[in-house]
Amino acid sequence: MQRLTLEVDARGERGKSAVRKLRRAGRVPGVLYGRGMEPLAISVDARALEAALQRLAGANVLLDVVIREDSQVRTELAMLQDVQRDVLTRRILHVDLHRISLTEKVYTRLPVRLKGEAPGVREGGILEFLRHEVEVTGLPTDLPDHLELDVSQLALGDSLHVRDLKVPPGVTVLTPPEETLVTVLSPAVAPEEAPAAAEEVPAQPEVVGKGKAAEEGEE
C-alpha cells in the first residue's frame, strides 16, 4: 500500500462563519477521528489536498498526517474516509480522515480492476461491470491498492462473482461471495415488428365520475 504525507492545521473555530472564512482562504475544513480518541477539527490546503487525491486515484493509501497545533507538530497515521464535493463546481467542501494503527485491522472498500479481454466481447457481447468495489478487512500493511479480476475466459452469458477475486493473504472479503461483479451479456435481438392492427373506430370513453370543475358547474 502506498503512503503519502498530508499537512493539516488543527482549528478551534467552528460554525458556518468560520468554515466560510477557511474556504475563502483556500483551505478545506475536515475532521480526524477514530481509535476511541477525541475527534480533531482540522483544515488542509485545498490545492495540496486535491493533489493528494489525484495521486490516490481511488486507491487505499496510508496518510502520515502532520498536525500543527498550538506551535506543536505531531504525526498520526490515517486513511481517507470521505470527501464531500460541491455537486456543481466539484470543489472539495469537507474531508474526513480516520485514525488507524499498523497493528489493528481496518474495514475499508477496495476497488476491483479488470484484467484481460473477454472472448464474449469479441463475439459481440457487452461486458457489464456491476460492482466496482468490495468491502474488506485486514491490517493496513496487508491491504493492496486494489483487487484484480481476470475476465480473459468469459464467454457470452458467463459471469464472475466476488468468490472469483484474487485475494492476498491477510485480507478478508466481507462482501457476500455470491454477488456478481461482471457479466457478458448477449447482444440484444431486435423484436419482430407486430402486424399493424386493423383500424377501428375509437369508442367513447366511459365517464367514471365528474371532476371537481364539472361538479361545481365550471365545465
XYZ file of C-alpha atoms in Angstrom:
219
model
C 0.000 0.000 0.000
C 1.216 3.479 -0.886
C 1.984 6.069 1.773
C 1.618 9.840 1.476
C 2.202 12.815 3.753
C -0.556 15.368 4.332
C -0.032 18.532 6.383
C -3.003 19.912 8.312
C -3.734 22.582 10.896
C -5.855 21.999 13.995
C -8.693 24.515 14.073
C -10.523 25.880 17.075
C -13.227 27.964 15.442
C -16.415 26.165 14.486
C -19.629 27.119 12.752
C -20.656 28.240 9.279
C -18.934 31.604 9.506
C -15.575 30.036 10.390
C -15.955 27.444 7.628
C -16.714 30.099 5.009
C -13.663 32.055 6.155
C -11.475 28.956 5.778
C -12.724 28.273 2.265
C -12.155 31.871 1.201
C -8.556 31.436 2.390
C -8.132 28.380 0.148
C -8.429 25.775 2.885
C -10.737 22.790 3.330
C -12.335 22.019 6.709
C -12.193 18.454 7.946
C -12.080 16.128 10.897
C -9.638 13.480 12.125
C -11.261 10.779 14.251
C -11.133 7.137 15.294
C -9.394 4.693 17.665
C -11.518 5.903 20.579
C -9.820 9.306 20.617
C -11.458 12.711 20.620
C -12.273 13.942 17.097
C -9.962 16.754 15.996
C -11.233 19.553 13.750
C -8.631 20.292 11.072
C -8.085 22.318 7.923
C -5.914 21.489 4.929
C -4.699 23.485 1.952
C -7.184 22.893 -0.887
C -4.534 22.567 -3.608
C -2.431 20.154 -1.540
C -5.492 18.024 -0.818
C -6.548 17.977 -4.472
C -3.034 16.931 -5.489
C -3.065 14.140 -2.892
C -6.448 12.905 -4.134
C -5.154 12.748 -7.693
C -2.255 10.606 -6.510
C -4.652 8.371 -4.603
C -6.664 7.750 -7.780
C -9.315 5.780 -5.883
C -6.828 3.503 -4.141
C -6.437 2.977 -0.418
C -3.363 4.868 0.780
C -1.839 5.351 4.209
C -1.578 9.010 5.196
C 1.052 10.379 7.538
C -0.960 13.329 8.812
C 1.356 16.081 10.063
C -0.677 18.125 12.546
C 0.242 21.659 13.566
C -1.466 22.643 16.821
C -0.517 25.380 19.292
C 3.040 25.677 17.946
C 3.451 21.910 18.313
C 3.830 19.411 15.493
C 2.949 15.715 15.655
C 2.202 12.965 13.139
C -0.672 10.496 13.173
C -1.420 7.644 10.781
C -4.767 7.792 8.994
C -6.729 6.737 5.948
C -9.044 8.835 3.829
C -12.614 8.120 4.911
C -14.793 10.556 2.978
C -14.588 13.576 0.671
C -17.543 15.893 0.106
C -17.634 17.965 -3.087
C -19.884 20.666 -4.461
C -22.175 18.946 -6.966
C -21.777 21.763 -9.498
C -18.226 23.098 -9.141
C -16.690 19.814 -7.811
C -14.798 21.927 -5.282
C -13.884 19.988 -2.129
C -16.112 21.083 0.762
C -15.060 18.749 3.582
C -12.741 15.824 4.267
C -12.876 13.033 6.861
C -9.714 11.230 7.964
C -9.799 8.056 10.053
C -7.018 7.310 12.547
C -5.541 3.825 12.261
C -2.802 1.656 13.723
C -0.498 -0.639 11.761
C -1.234 -3.391 14.289
C -5.053 -3.139 14.182
C -7.348 -4.364 11.423
C -9.329 -1.776 9.487
C -12.542 -2.034 7.488
C -12.482 -0.407 4.077
C -13.512 -0.737 0.419
C -11.098 -1.856 -2.286
C -11.608 -1.094 -5.981
C -11.940 -4.011 -8.389
C -9.888 -3.767 -11.583
C -10.468 -5.977 -14.598
C -7.635 -7.848 -16.320
C -7.673 -9.251 -19.839
C -10.223 -9.221 -22.653
C -13.343 -11.365 -22.559
C -13.822 -13.626 -25.622
C -17.545 -12.975 -25.340
C -16.946 -9.301 -26.076
C -15.031 -10.188 -29.256
C -18.097 -12.202 -30.261
C -20.292 -9.113 -29.967
C -21.316 -9.362 -26.317
C -21.478 -6.495 -23.848
C -19.302 -6.551 -20.718
C -21.354 -5.274 -17.796
C -19.311 -4.207 -14.738
C -21.860 -4.433 -11.933
C -19.812 -3.786 -8.796
C -16.631 -1.711 -8.762
C -15.752 -2.083 -5.050
C -15.886 -4.724 -2.327
C -15.760 -4.432 1.457
C -12.705 -5.938 3.131
C -10.863 -6.068 6.432
C -7.195 -6.570 7.256
C -4.104 -4.941 8.663
C -3.206 -1.700 6.841
C 0.098 -3.190 5.684
C -1.701 -6.225 4.179
C -4.261 -4.263 2.162
C -3.456 -3.888 -1.545
C -4.337 -0.847 -3.634
C -6.967 -2.889 -5.499
C -8.198 -6.416 -6.196
C -7.792 -7.976 -9.640
C -10.424 -9.884 -11.601
C -9.366 -11.869 -14.698
C -12.051 -11.742 -17.416
C -9.989 -13.410 -20.149
C -12.087 -16.623 -20.024
C -15.546 -15.032 -20.041
C -17.758 -16.243 -22.889
C -21.216 -14.974 -23.827
C -23.546 -15.358 -20.859
C -20.736 -16.009 -18.357
C -20.349 -14.152 -15.045
C -17.722 -13.700 -12.367
C -18.502 -13.279 -8.690
C -16.841 -11.992 -5.536
C -15.535 -15.502 -4.846
C -13.522 -15.317 -8.099
C -11.335 -12.425 -6.889
C -7.649 -12.923 -6.210
C -7.317 -12.035 -2.535
C -3.858 -11.746 -0.914
C -3.064 -13.392 2.439
C -4.223 -11.426 5.472
C -7.194 -9.861 3.685
C -10.784 -10.986 4.319
C -13.536 -10.034 1.878
C -16.766 -9.143 3.652
C -18.955 -8.738 0.564
C -21.054 -11.913 0.029
C -19.148 -14.342 -2.252
C -22.152 -14.978 -4.489
C -22.539 -11.333 -5.539
C -21.949 -10.825 -9.253
C -19.134 -8.486 -10.224
C -19.124 -8.726 -14.005
C -21.096 -10.494 -16.721
C -21.039 -10.721 -20.518
C -24.464 -10.052 -21.985
C -25.502 -11.453 -25.336
C -26.310 -8.778 -27.927
C -29.990 -7.841 -27.834
C -32.119 -9.305 -30.609
C -34.475 -6.785 -32.130
C -38.087 -7.989 -31.780
C -40.070 -8.559 -34.979
C -42.495 -5.849 -35.879
C -46.025 -6.743 -34.968
C -48.550 -6.606 -37.846
C -50.496 -3.395 -37.995
C -53.798 -3.776 -36.255
C -56.932 -3.142 -38.218
C -58.199 0.369 -37.852
C -61.124 0.618 -35.517
C -63.335 3.475 -34.617
C -62.353 4.506 -31.095
C -65.091 4.039 -28.568
C -66.256 6.934 -26.451
C -64.542 6.903 -23.050
C -66.653 5.853 -20.123
C -67.285 8.621 -17.606
C -66.484 7.162 -14.218
C -67.177 10.265 -12.199
C -67.384 14.000 -12.598
C -64.349 16.125 -11.938
C -64.358 18.917 -9.406
C -64.958 21.540 -12.080
C -67.926 19.670 -13.527
C -69.474 19.177 -10.110
C -69.290 22.887 -9.475
C -70.689 23.858 -12.859
C -67.378 25.079 -14.324
C -67.296 22.980 -17.477
